[in-house]
Amino acid sequence: KKSAYYILLLYFTVLGMVNWLVNGWLPTFLKEHFSLDLGAAGISATGYIQVGSFIGVVLGGLLADRWVTKNQRGRLFVLIIGFTIGAPFLFLMASTSVFWIAIVAMVIFGMARGFNDSNLMPVLRQVADTRYIATGYGFLNLLSTIIGGAMVYVGGALKDADVSLSVTYQVAAVCMLLATWCLFWVRTKRS
């Protein structure tokens, strides 16, 4: 199952890149793109995504718990569905000039993150040898954090080079979608 773990590693690395770009630069994007004051931009950048994440954790967990009783890959499919829907909404958020559309897009992207948060560890348990679950999850987090932290710097460097945050988020959304679709190749262990 090493190949399945490597696919999860790729997925989680891209997820870290995207999440850290969103967390690090979304207040600036909202301030500049929608002419919000910094306080409103900061609350909007965290609030709407977190509301979506809360809903996504609950719905994603319930859906996966039911689905896995009928199909051992049910949890994996919840991850795939989450960002297959959520990544295009990140792209939409970066593309629209209508703030309420951006709000809806942030909530739906947040729901995708919640689908991930409630299911990534259970999926890892279906892939990795039981003896290495903690190490495997720790390494996923380590790599995601290192790459994600570097992406906050890269986002700033791109902004300094006059690359729009809209473009940065659009590229991140496409990368997230492609990484998500790589999960179709993950094979889980038999229950």
Short mmCIF file of C-alpha atoms in Angstrom, two decimals:
data_model
loop_
_atom_site.label_atom_id
_atom_site.label_comp_id
_atom_site.label_asym_id
_atom_site.label_seq_id
_atom_site.Cartn_x
_atom_site.Cartn_y
_atom_site.Cartn_z
CA LYS A 1 0.00 0.00 0.00
CA LYS A 2 3.01 2.31 -0.30
CA SER A 3 1.72 3.71 -3.58
CA ALA A 4 -1.60 4.60 -1.93
CA TYR A 5 0.27 6.43 0.84
CA TYR A 6 2.36 8.34 -1.71
CA ILE A 7 -0.80 9.46 -3.47
CA LEU A 8 -2.21 10.65 -0.12
CA LEU A 9 1.11 12.43 0.47
CA LEU A 10 0.82 14.24 -2.86
CA TYR A 11 -2.81 15.15 -2.16
CA PHE A 12 -2.09 16.42 1.35
CA THR A 13 0.93 18.41 0.15
CA VAL A 14 -1.18 20.21 -2.46
CA LEU A 15 -3.92 20.67 0.13
CA GLY A 16 -1.37 22.30 2.46
CA MET A 17 -0.18 24.60 -0.32
CA VAL A 18 -3.73 25.69 -1.11
CA ASN A 19 -4.88 26.04 2.49
CA TRP A 20 -1.86 28.09 3.53
CA LEU A 21 -2.21 30.35 0.48
CA VAL A 22 -5.87 30.86 1.34
CA ASN A 23 -5.25 31.38 5.06
CA GLY A 24 -2.25 33.65 4.53
CA TRP A 25 -3.43 35.85 1.69
CA LEU A 26 -7.23 35.82 1.64
CA PRO A 27 -7.67 38.92 3.86
CA THR A 28 -5.39 40.88 1.52
CA PHE A 29 -7.21 39.53 -1.53
CA LEU A 30 -10.64 40.44 -0.15
CA LYS A 31 -9.44 43.89 0.93
CA GLU A 32 -8.01 44.70 -2.49
CA HIS A 33 -10.48 42.86 -4.73
CA PHE A 34 -13.69 43.96 -3.00
CA SER A 35 -12.48 47.24 -1.44
CA LEU A 36 -13.18 46.05 2.10
CA ASP A 37 -11.55 47.57 5.14
CA LEU A 38 -8.97 45.28 6.73
CA GLY A 39 -11.21 44.30 9.67
CA ALA A 40 -14.08 43.23 7.41
CA ALA A 41 -11.66 41.45 5.10
CA GLY A 42 -10.09 39.54 8.00
CA ILE A 43 -13.44 38.47 9.46
CA SER A 44 -14.75 37.51 6.02
CA ALA A 45 -11.61 35.55 5.15
CA THR A 46 -11.87 33.36 8.23
CA GLY A 47 -15.56 33.46 9.08
CA TYR A 48 -17.18 32.21 5.90
CA ILE A 49 -14.68 29.42 5.31
CA GLN A 50 -14.90 28.28 8.94
CA VAL A 51 -18.71 28.19 8.82
CA GLY A 52 -18.43 26.05 5.69
CA SER A 53 -15.79 23.85 7.35
CA PHE A 54 -18.01 23.24 10.37
CA ILE A 55 -20.91 22.21 8.13
CA GLY A 56 -18.54 20.09 6.00
CA VAL A 57 -17.07 18.23 8.99
CA VAL A 58 -20.53 17.22 10.17
CA LEU A 59 -21.98 16.39 6.74
CA GLY A 60 -18.75 14.78 5.48
CA GLY A 61 -18.47 12.62 8.57
CA LEU A 62 -22.10 11.49 8.47
CA LEU A 63 -22.00 10.80 4.74
CA ALA A 64 -18.74 8.86 4.94
CA ASP A 65 -19.85 6.80 7.95
CA ARG A 66 -22.94 5.68 6.05
CA TRP A 67 -21.24 5.19 2.71
CA VAL A 68 -18.40 3.05 4.10
CA THR A 69 -20.94 0.48 5.32
CA LYS A 70 -21.86 -0.15 1.65
CA ASN A 71 -18.50 0.51 -0.03
CA GLN A 72 -15.09 0.33 1.67
CA ARG A 73 -13.91 3.31 -0.44
CA GLY A 74 -16.83 5.48 0.70
CA ARG A 75 -14.64 7.76 2.85
CA LEU A 76 -12.24 8.22 -0.03
CA PHE A 77 -15.13 9.13 -2.32
CA VAL A 78 -16.27 11.79 0.17
CA LEU A 79 -12.81 13.38 -0.07
CA ILE A 80 -12.99 13.27 -3.86
CA ILE A 81 -16.50 14.72 -3.99
CA GLY A 82 -15.54 17.44 -1.52
CA PHE A 83 -12.80 19.08 -3.55
CA THR A 84 -14.27 18.14 -6.93
CA ILE A 85 -16.99 20.57 -5.90
CA GLY A 86 -14.94 22.83 -3.61
CA ALA A 87 -11.93 23.57 -5.84
CA PRO A 88 -14.03 25.15 -8.62
CA PHE A 89 -15.65 27.34 -5.98
CA LEU A 90 -12.19 28.55 -4.91
CA PHE A 91 -11.62 29.38 -8.58
CA LEU A 92 -14.98 31.19 -8.68
CA MET A 93 -14.15 33.16 -5.53
CA ALA A 94 -10.95 34.36 -7.18
CA SER A 95 -12.75 35.24 -10.41
CA THR A 96 -15.91 37.05 -9.37
CA SER A 97 -16.31 40.76 -8.72
CA VAL A 98 -19.58 40.20 -6.82
CA PHE A 99 -18.96 39.89 -3.09
CA TRP A 100 -22.01 37.75 -2.24
CA ILE A 101 -20.90 35.22 -4.89
CA ALA A 102 -17.46 35.17 -3.25
CA ILE A 103 -19.15 34.54 0.12
CA VAL A 104 -21.07 31.54 -1.26
CA ALA A 105 -17.86 30.28 -2.90
CA MET A 106 -15.90 30.60 0.38
CA VAL A 107 -18.59 28.68 2.29
CA ILE A 108 -18.61 25.86 -0.27
CA PHE A 109 -14.81 25.73 -0.38
CA GLY A 110 -14.90 25.57 3.42
CA MET A 111 -17.33 22.65 3.25
CA ALA A 112 -14.85 20.80 1.04
CA ARG A 113 -12.17 21.40 3.66
CA GLY A 114 -14.53 20.00 6.28
CA PHE A 115 -15.16 16.89 4.16
CA ASN A 116 -11.38 16.45 4.14
CA ASP A 117 -10.91 17.12 7.85
CA SER A 118 -13.45 14.52 8.90
CA ASN A 119 -12.13 11.81 6.59
CA LEU A 120 -8.40 12.06 5.91
CA MET A 121 -7.28 10.20 9.04
CA PRO A 122 -9.88 7.42 8.57
CA VAL A 123 -8.74 7.07 4.94
CA LEU A 124 -5.13 6.85 6.10
CA ARG A 125 -6.18 4.06 8.48
CA GLN A 126 -7.64 2.21 5.48
CA VAL A 127 -4.36 2.55 3.57
CA ALA A 128 -1.41 2.33 5.95
CA ASP A 129 -0.26 -0.54 8.10
CA THR A 130 -1.75 -0.15 11.57
CA ARG A 131 1.74 -0.02 13.12
CA TYR A 132 2.55 3.18 11.21
CA ILE A 133 -0.65 5.23 11.40
CA ALA A 134 0.69 7.89 13.80
CA THR A 135 4.00 8.18 11.96
CA GLY A 136 2.23 8.33 8.62
CA TYR A 137 -0.17 11.04 9.76
CA GLY A 138 2.65 12.96 11.43
CA PHE A 139 4.66 12.92 8.21
CA LEU A 140 1.61 14.05 6.20
CA ASN A 141 1.23 17.01 8.56
CA LEU A 142 4.94 17.79 8.62
CA LEU A 143 5.27 17.93 4.85
CA SER A 144 2.00 19.81 4.42
CA THR A 145 3.06 22.42 6.98
CA ILE A 146 6.55 22.92 5.53
CA ILE A 147 5.29 23.20 1.95
CA GLY A 148 2.30 25.27 3.03
CA GLY A 149 4.47 27.68 4.99
CA ALA A 150 6.74 28.08 1.99
CA MET A 151 3.68 28.85 -0.13
CA VAL A 152 2.81 31.84 2.05
CA TYR A 153 6.24 33.20 1.11
CA VAL A 154 5.73 32.25 -2.56
CA GLY A 155 2.34 33.99 -2.55
CA GLY A 156 4.04 37.16 -1.31
CA ALA A 157 6.84 36.85 -3.86
CA LEU A 158 4.29 36.41 -6.64
CA LYS A 159 2.35 39.42 -5.38
CA ASP A 160 5.59 41.46 -5.31
CA ALA A 161 6.17 40.35 -8.92
CA ASP A 162 2.71 41.79 -9.79
CA VAL A 163 1.05 38.40 -10.16
CA SER A 164 -2.53 38.91 -9.07
CA LEU A 165 -3.79 36.94 -6.08
CA SER A 166 -6.76 36.07 -8.31
CA VAL A 167 -4.42 34.22 -10.66
CA THR A 168 -2.58 32.59 -7.76
CA TYR A 169 -5.87 31.29 -6.32
CA GLN A 170 -7.09 30.12 -9.72
CA VAL A 171 -3.91 28.10 -10.27
CA ALA A 172 -4.17 26.74 -6.72
CA ALA A 173 -7.77 25.66 -7.38
CA VAL A 174 -6.76 23.77 -10.53
CA CYS A 175 -3.87 22.07 -8.69
CA MET A 176 -6.25 21.10 -5.86
CA LEU A 177 -8.70 19.59 -8.32
CA LEU A 178 -5.98 17.56 -10.08
CA ALA A 179 -4.51 16.33 -6.77
CA THR A 180 -8.00 15.34 -5.63
CA TRP A 181 -8.59 13.29 -8.76
CA CYS A 182 -5.34 11.40 -8.08
CA LEU A 183 -7.20 9.87 -5.12
CA PHE A 184 -9.13 7.66 -7.55
CA TRP A 185 -5.93 5.55 -7.74
CA VAL A 186 -5.85 4.92 -3.98
CA ARG A 187 -6.77 1.38 -3.05
CA THR A 188 -7.94 0.75 0.48
CA LYS A 189 -7.41 -2.36 2.60
CA ARG A 190 -10.21 -4.83 2.97
CA SER A 191 -12.14 -4.37 6.21
#
